[in-house]
């Protein structure tokens, strides 16, 4: 029990399974897949950045597979989180990382991101109303 408790303190939040690790290794060996994902990531980050800029949402520019939104307060993060979840969009509040005012959006496929942007605009309009 003592050993498991100690290991639990340092494990990854979303630790990949053995199957997930094997799939990751396979993906890293597929150069065309890597290029496709990189291209999608660049395109979708640009589209999201343009949306957030247009809506006046502060965000941290990113070169990774996610973008961090600064919504100004934990209450606003919870509002966006709850409303996006009801629309089938899962985002991640960053309270556990000391950023209670921030929300993480992971970049997905073009179709997933189109759904995200539509849902985000709907939620944003409702929050402003």
Coordinates of N, CA, C and O in Angstrom, one line a residue:
X1 N 0.8 -1.2 0.0 CA 0.0 0.0 0.0 C 0.9 1.3 0.0 O 0.6 2.2 -0.7
X2 N 1.9 1.3 0.8 CA 2.8 2.4 0.9 C 3.5 2.7 -0.5 O 3.6 3.9 -0.9
X3 N 3.9 1.7 -1.2 CA 4.6 1.8 -2.5 C 3.6 2.3 -3.5 O 3.9 3.2 -4.3
X4 N 2.4 1.8 -3.5 CA 1.4 2.2 -4.5 C 1.0 3.7 -4.2 O 0.9 4.5 -5.2
X5 N 0.8 4.0 -3.0 CA 0.5 5.4 -2.6 C 1.6 6.4 -3.1 O 1.3 7.4 -3.7
X6 N 2.9 6.0 -3.0 CA 4.0 6.8 -3.4 C 4.0 6.9 -4.9 O 4.2 8.0 -5.5
X7 N 3.8 5.8 -5.6 CA 3.8 5.8 -7.1 C 2.6 6.6 -7.6 O 2.7 7.3 -8.7
X8 N 1.5 6.6 -7.0 CA 0.3 7.3 -7.4 C 0.5 8.8 -7.4 O -0.1 9.6 -8.1
X9 N 1.4 9.3 -6.5 CA 1.7 10.7 -6.4 C 2.5 11.3 -7.6 O 2.4 12.4 -7.9
X10 N 3.2 10.4 -8.3 CA 4.0 10.8 -9.5 C 3.5 10.3 -10.8 O 4.2 10.6 -11.8
X11 N 2.5 9.5 -10.9 CA 2.0 9.0 -12.1 C 1.4 10.1 -13.0 O 1.0 11.1 -12.5
X12 N 1.3 9.9 -14.3 CA 0.7 10.8 -15.2 C -0.8 10.9 -15.0 O -1.4 9.9 -14.6
X13 N -1.3 12.1 -15.2 CA -2.8 12.3 -15.0 C -3.5 11.3 -15.9 O -4.5 10.7 -15.5
X14 N -3.2 11.3 -17.2 CA -3.8 10.4 -18.2 C -2.8 9.5 -18.8 O -2.4 9.6 -19.9
X15 N -2.4 8.6 -17.9 CA -1.3 7.6 -18.3 C -1.8 6.7 -19.4 O -2.9 6.1 -19.3
X16 N -1.1 6.6 -20.5 CA -1.5 5.7 -21.6 C -1.4 4.2 -21.2 O -0.5 3.8 -20.5
X17 N -2.3 3.4 -21.7 CA -2.3 2.0 -21.5 C -1.2 1.4 -22.4 O -0.6 2.0 -23.3
X18 N -0.9 0.1 -22.2 CA 0.0 -0.6 -23.0 C -0.4 -0.6 -24.5 O 0.5 -0.4 -25.4
X19 N -1.7 -0.8 -24.7 CA -2.2 -0.7 -26.1 C -2.0 0.7 -26.7 O -1.6 0.8 -27.8
X20 N -2.3 1.7 -25.9 CA -2.1 3.1 -26.3 C -0.6 3.4 -26.7 O -0.3 4.1 -27.6
X21 N 0.3 2.9 -25.8 CA 1.7 3.1 -26.1 C 2.1 2.4 -27.4 O 2.9 2.9 -28.1
X22 N 1.6 1.2 -27.6 CA 2.0 0.4 -28.8 C 1.4 1.2 -30.1 O 2.1 1.3 -31.1
X23 N 0.2 1.7 -29.9 CA -0.3 2.5 -31.1 C 0.5 3.8 -31.3 O 0.7 4.2 -32.4
X24 N 0.9 4.4 -30.2 CA 1.8 5.6 -30.3 C 3.1 5.3 -31.0 O 3.5 6.1 -31.9
X25 N 3.7 4.2 -30.7 CA 4.9 3.8 -31.4 C 4.7 3.6 -32.8 O 5.4 4.0 -33.7
X26 N 3.6 2.9 -33.2 CA 3.2 2.7 -34.6 C 3.0 4.0 -35.3 O 3.5 4.1 -36.4
X27 N 2.3 4.9 -34.7 CA 2.1 6.2 -35.3 C 3.4 7.0 -35.6 O 3.6 7.6 -36.6
X28 N 4.3 6.9 -34.6 CA 5.6 7.6 -34.8 C 6.4 7.0 -36.0 O 7.3 7.6 -36.5
X29 N 6.2 5.7 -36.3 CA 6.9 5.1 -37.4 C 6.2 5.4 -38.8 O 6.8 5.0 -39.8
X30 N 5.1 6.0 -38.8 CA 4.3 6.3 -40.0 C 4.5 7.7 -40.4 O 3.8 8.6 -39.9
X31 N 5.5 8.0 -41.2 CA 5.8 9.4 -41.6 C 4.7 10.1 -42.3 O 4.5 11.3 -42.0
X32 N 3.9 9.5 -43.1 CA 2.8 10.2 -43.8 C 1.7 10.5 -42.8 O 1.1 11.6 -42.9
X33 N 1.5 9.7 -41.8 CA 0.5 10.0 -40.7 C 1.0 11.2 -39.9 O 0.2 12.1 -39.6
X34 N 2.3 11.2 -39.6 CA 2.9 12.4 -38.8 C 2.7 13.7 -39.6 O 2.3 14.7 -39.0
X35 N 3.0 13.6 -40.9 CA 2.8 14.9 -41.7 C 1.4 15.3 -41.8 O 1.1 16.5 -41.7
X36 N 0.4 14.3 -41.9 CA -1.0 14.7 -41.9 C -1.4 15.3 -40.6 O -2.1 16.3 -40.6
X37 N -1.0 14.8 -39.5 CA -1.4 15.3 -38.2 C -0.8 16.7 -38.0 O -1.4 17.6 -37.5
X38 N 0.5 16.9 -38.4 CA 1.1 18.2 -38.2 C 0.4 19.2 -39.1 O 0.1 20.4 -38.6
X39 N 0.0 18.9 -40.3 CA -0.7 19.8 -41.1 C -2.1 20.2 -40.5 O -2.4 21.3 -40.5
X40 N -2.8 19.2 -40.1 CA -4.1 19.4 -39.4 C -3.9 20.3 -38.2 O -4.7 21.2 -38.0
X41 N -2.9 20.0 -37.4 CA -2.7 20.8 -36.2 C -2.4 22.2 -36.5 O -3.0 23.1 -35.8
X42 N -1.6 22.5 -37.5 CA -1.3 23.9 -37.8 C -2.6 24.6 -38.3 O -2.9 25.7 -37.9
X43 N -3.3 23.9 -39.2 CA -4.5 24.5 -39.7 C -5.6 24.8 -38.6 O -6.1 25.9 -38.6
X44 N -5.8 23.8 -37.8 CA -6.8 24.0 -36.7 C -6.4 25.0 -35.6 O -7.2 25.7 -35.1
X45 N -5.1 25.0 -35.3 CA -4.6 26.0 -34.4 C -4.9 27.4 -34.9 O -5.3 28.3 -34.2
X46 N -4.6 27.6 -36.2 CA -4.8 28.9 -36.9 C -6.3 29.3 -36.8 O -6.7 30.4 -36.5
X47 N -7.2 28.3 -37.2 CA -8.6 28.6 -37.2 C -9.1 28.9 -35.8 O -9.9 29.9 -35.6
X48 N -8.7 28.2 -34.8 CA -9.1 28.5 -33.4 C -8.5 29.9 -33.0 O -9.3 30.7 -32.3
X49 N -7.3 30.1 -33.2 CA -6.7 31.4 -32.9 C -7.5 32.6 -33.5 O -7.7 33.6 -32.8
X50 N -7.8 32.4 -34.8 CA -8.6 33.5 -35.4 C -10.0 33.6 -34.8 O -10.5 34.8 -34.6
X51 N -10.6 32.5 -34.4 CA -11.9 32.6 -33.7 C -11.8 33.3 -32.4 O -12.6 34.2 -32.1
X52 N -10.8 32.9 -31.6 CA -10.7 33.5 -30.3 C -10.4 35.0 -30.4 O -10.9 35.8 -29.6
X53 N -9.5 35.3 -31.3 CA -9.2 36.7 -31.5 C -10.4 37.5 -31.9 O -10.7 38.6 -31.3
X54 N -11.2 37.0 -32.8 CA -12.4 37.7 -33.2 C -13.4 37.8 -32.1 O -14.1 38.8 -32.0
X55 N -13.5 36.8 -31.2 CA -14.4 36.9 -30.1 C -13.9 37.6 -28.9 O -14.6 37.8 -27.9
X56 N -12.6 38.0 -28.9 CA -12.0 38.7 -27.8 C -11.6 37.8 -26.7 O -11.6 38.3 -25.5
X57 N -11.4 36.6 -26.9 CA -11.0 35.6 -25.9 C -9.5 35.6 -25.9 O -8.8 35.4 -26.9
X58 N -8.9 35.8 -24.7 CA -7.5 35.7 -24.5 C -7.0 34.2 -24.6 O -7.7 33.3 -24.1
X59 N -5.9 34.0 -25.3 CA -5.4 32.6 -25.4 C -3.9 32.7 -25.4 O -3.3 33.7 -25.7
X60 N -3.3 31.6 -25.1 CA -1.8 31.5 -25.2 C -1.5 30.8 -26.6 O -1.9 29.7 -26.9
X61 N -0.7 31.6 -27.4 CA -0.3 31.0 -28.7 C 0.4 29.7 -28.5 O 1.1 29.5 -27.5
X62 N 0.1 28.8 -29.4 CA 0.6 27.4 -29.2 C 1.2 26.8 -30.4 O 0.8 27.2 -31.6
X63 N 2.2 26.0 -30.3 CA 2.8 25.2 -31.3 C 2.6 23.7 -31.0 O 3.2 22.8 -31.7
X64 N 1.8 23.4 -30.0 CA 1.6 22.0 -29.6 C 0.2 21.5 -30.1 O -0.3 22.1 -31.0
X65 N -0.3 20.5 -29.5 CA -1.6 20.0 -30.0 C -2.8 20.5 -29.1 O -3.8 19.8 -29.0
X66 N -2.6 21.6 -28.5 CA -3.6 22.2 -27.7 C -3.5 23.7 -27.6 O -2.4 24.2 -28.0
X67 N -4.5 24.3 -27.2 CA -4.5 25.8 -27.0 C -5.1 26.1 -25.6 O -6.1 25.4 -25.2
X68 N -4.5 27.0 -24.9 CA -5.0 27.4 -23.6 C -5.7 28.7 -23.7 O -5.2 29.7 -24.1
X69 N -7.0 28.7 -23.2 CA -7.8 29.9 -23.1 C -7.7 30.5 -21.7 O -7.8 29.8 -20.7
X70 N -7.6 31.8 -21.6 CA -7.7 32.5 -20.4 C -9.0 33.2 -20.3 O -9.3 34.2 -20.9
X71 N -9.9 32.6 -19.5 CA -11.3 33.1 -19.5 C -11.5 34.1 -18.3 O -12.6 34.5 -18.1
X72 N -10.4 34.3 -17.6 CA -10.5 35.4 -16.5 C -10.9 34.9 -15.1 O -10.5 35.6 -14.2
X73 N -11.6 33.9 -15.0 CA -12.0 33.4 -13.7 C -12.4 31.9 -13.7 O -12.8 31.4 -14.7
X74 N -12.3 31.3 -12.5 CA -12.7 29.9 -12.4 C -14.2 29.8 -12.7 O -14.6 28.7 -13.2
X75 N -15.0 30.8 -12.3 CA -16.5 30.7 -12.6 C -16.8 30.7 -14.1 O -17.6 29.9 -14.5
X76 N -16.1 31.5 -14.8 CA -16.3 31.5 -16.3 C -15.8 30.2 -16.9 O -16.5 29.6 -17.8
X77 N -14.7 29.7 -16.4 CA -14.2 28.4 -16.9 C -15.3 27.3 -16.7 O -15.6 26.5 -17.6
X78 N -15.9 27.3 -15.5 CA -16.9 26.3 -15.2 C -18.1 26.4 -16.1 O -18.7 25.5 -16.5
X79 N -18.5 27.7 -16.3 CA -19.7 27.9 -17.2 C -19.4 27.4 -18.6 O -20.2 26.7 -19.1
X80 N -18.3 27.8 -19.2 CA -17.9 27.3 -20.5 C -17.8 25.8 -20.5 O -18.3 25.1 -21.4
X81 N -17.1 25.2 -19.5 CA -17.0 23.7 -19.4 C -18.3 23.0 -19.4 O -18.6 22.1 -20.2
X82 N -19.2 23.5 -18.5 CA -20.5 22.8 -18.4 C -21.3 22.9 -19.7 O -21.9 21.9 -20.1
X83 N -21.3 24.1 -20.3 CA -22.2 24.3 -21.5 C -21.6 23.6 -22.7 O -22.3 23.0 -23.5
X84 N -20.2 23.5 -22.8 CA -19.6 22.8 -23.9 C -19.9 21.3 -23.7 O -20.1 20.6 -24.7
X85 N -19.8 20.8 -22.5 CA -20.1 19.4 -22.3 C -21.5 19.0 -22.7 O -21.7 17.9 -23.3
X86 N -22.5 19.9 -22.5 CA -23.8 19.6 -22.9 C -24.0 19.6 -24.4 O -24.9 19.0 -24.9
X87 N -23.0 20.2 -25.1 CA -23.0 20.2 -26.6 C -22.1 19.1 -27.1 O -21.8 19.1 -28.3
X88 N -21.6 18.2 -26.3 CA -20.8 17.1 -26.7 C -19.3 17.5 -26.9 O -18.6 16.8 -27.7
X89 N -18.8 18.5 -26.3 CA -17.4 19.0 -26.4 C -16.8 18.8 -25.1 O -17.2 19.4 -24.1
X90 N -15.7 18.0 -25.0 CA -14.9 17.9 -23.8 C -13.7 18.7 -23.8 O -12.8 18.5 -24.7
X91 N -13.6 19.7 -22.9 CA -12.4 20.5 -22.8 C -11.9 20.3 -21.3 O -12.6 19.6 -20.5
X92 N -10.7 20.8 -21.0 CA -10.1 20.5 -19.7 C -9.9 21.8 -18.9 O -9.0 22.6 -19.3
X93 N -10.6 22.0 -17.8 CA -10.2 23.1 -16.9 C -8.8 22.8 -16.3 O -8.5 21.6 -16.1
X94 N -8.1 23.8 -16.1 CA -6.7 23.7 -15.6 C -6.5 24.0 -14.2 O -5.4 24.4 -13.8
X95 N -7.5 23.9 -13.4 CA -7.4 24.2 -11.9 C -6.3 23.4 -11.3 O -5.6 23.9 -10.4
X96 N -6.1 22.1 -11.6 CA -5.1 21.2 -11.0 C -3.7 21.7 -11.3 O -2.8 21.3 -10.6
X97 N -3.6 22.6 -12.3 CA -2.3 23.0 -12.7 C -2.0 24.5 -12.2 O -1.1 25.2 -12.7
X98 N -2.9 24.9 -11.3 CA -2.8 26.3 -10.8 C -3.3 27.4 -11.7 O -2.9 28.5 -11.5
X99 N -4.1 27.0 -12.7 CA -4.6 27.9 -13.7 C -6.1 27.8 -13.7 O -6.7 27.5 -14.7
X100 N -6.7 28.1 -12.6 CA -8.2 28.0 -12.4 C -8.9 28.8 -13.4 O -10.1 28.6 -13.8
X101 N -8.3 29.9 -14.0 CA -9.0 30.8 -14.9 C -8.8 30.3 -16.4 O -9.2 31.0 -17.3
X102 N -8.2 29.2 -16.6 CA -7.8 28.7 -17.9 C -8.5 27.4 -18.3 O -8.8 26.6 -17.4
X103 N -8.7 27.2 -19.6 CA -9.4 26.1 -20.1 C -8.5 25.6 -21.3 O -8.0 26.4 -22.1
X104 N -8.2 24.3 -21.3 CA -7.4 23.7 -22.4 C -8.3 23.0 -23.4 O -9.2 22.3 -23.1
X105 N -8.0 23.3 -24.7 CA -8.7 22.8 -25.8 C -7.7 22.0 -26.6 O -6.7 22.5 -27.1
X106 N -7.9 20.7 -26.7 CA -7.0 19.8 -27.5 C -7.4 19.8 -28.9 O -8.6 19.8 -29.2
X107 N -6.5 19.9 -29.9 CA -6.8 19.9 -31.3 C -7.1 18.5 -31.7 O -6.4 17.5 -31.5
X108 N -8.3 18.4 -32.4 CA -8.7 17.1 -33.0 C -8.7 17.2 -34.5 O -8.1 18.0 -35.1
X109 N -9.5 16.3 -35.1 CA -9.7 16.3 -36.5 C -10.4 17.5 -37.0 O -11.0 18.3 -36.2
X110 N -10.4 17.8 -38.3 CA -11.0 18.9 -38.9 C -12.5 18.9 -38.5 O -13.1 19.9 -38.1
X111 N -13.2 17.7 -38.6 CA -14.6 17.6 -38.2 C -14.8 17.9 -36.8 O -15.8 18.6 -36.4
X112 N -14.0 17.4 -35.9 CA -14.2 17.6 -34.5 C -14.0 19.1 -34.1 O -14.7 19.7 -33.3
X113 N -13.0 19.7 -34.8 CA -12.8 21.1 -34.5 C -13.8 22.0 -35.1 O -14.1 23.1 -34.5
X114 N -14.4 21.6 -36.2 CA -15.6 22.4 -36.7 C -16.7 22.4 -35.7 O -17.4 23.4 -35.4
X115 N -17.0 21.2 -35.1 CA -18.0 21.1 -34.1 C -17.6 21.9 -32.9 O -18.5 22.6 -32.3
X116 N -16.4 21.8 -32.5 CA -15.9 22.6 -31.3 C -16.2 24.1 -31.6 O -16.7 24.8 -30.7
X117 N -15.7 24.6 -32.7 CA -15.9 26.1 -33.0 C -17.3 26.5 -33.0 O -17.7 27.6 -32.4
X118 N -18.2 25.7 -33.6 CA -19.6 26.0 -33.6 C -20.2 26.0 -32.2 O -20.9 27.0 -31.8
X119 N -19.8 25.0 -31.4 CA -20.3 24.9 -30.0 C -19.7 26.1 -29.2 O -20.5 26.7 -28.4
X120 N -18.5 26.4 -29.4 CA -17.8 27.5 -28.6 C -18.5 28.8 -28.9 O -18.8 29.6 -28.0
X121 N -18.8 29.1 -30.1 CA -19.5 30.3 -30.5 C -20.9 30.4 -29.9 O -21.3 31.4 -29.4
X122 N -21.6 29.3 -29.9 CA -22.9 29.2 -29.2 C -22.8 29.5 -27.7 O -23.6 30.3 -27.2
X123 N -21.9 28.8 -27.1 CA -21.7 29.0 -25.6 C -21.3 30.5 -25.4 O -21.8 31.1 -24.5
X124 N -20.3 31.0 -26.1 CA -19.8 32.3 -25.9 C -21.0 33.3 -26.1 O -21.1 34.3 -25.3
X125 N -21.8 33.2 -27.1 CA -22.9 34.1 -27.2 C -23.9 34.0 -26.0 O -24.4 35.0 -25.6
X126 N -24.1 32.8 -25.5 CA -25.0 32.6 -24.3 C -24.4 33.2 -23.1 O -25.1 33.8 -22.2
X127 N -23.1 33.2 -22.9 CA -22.4 33.7 -21.8 C -22.5 35.3 -21.8 O -22.7 35.9 -20.8
X128 N -22.4 35.8 -23.0 CA -22.5 37.3 -23.1 C -23.9 37.8 -22.9 O -24.1 39.0 -22.6
X129 N -24.9 37.0 -23.2 CA -26.3 37.4 -23.1 C -26.8 37.7 -21.7 O -26.2 37.4 -20.8

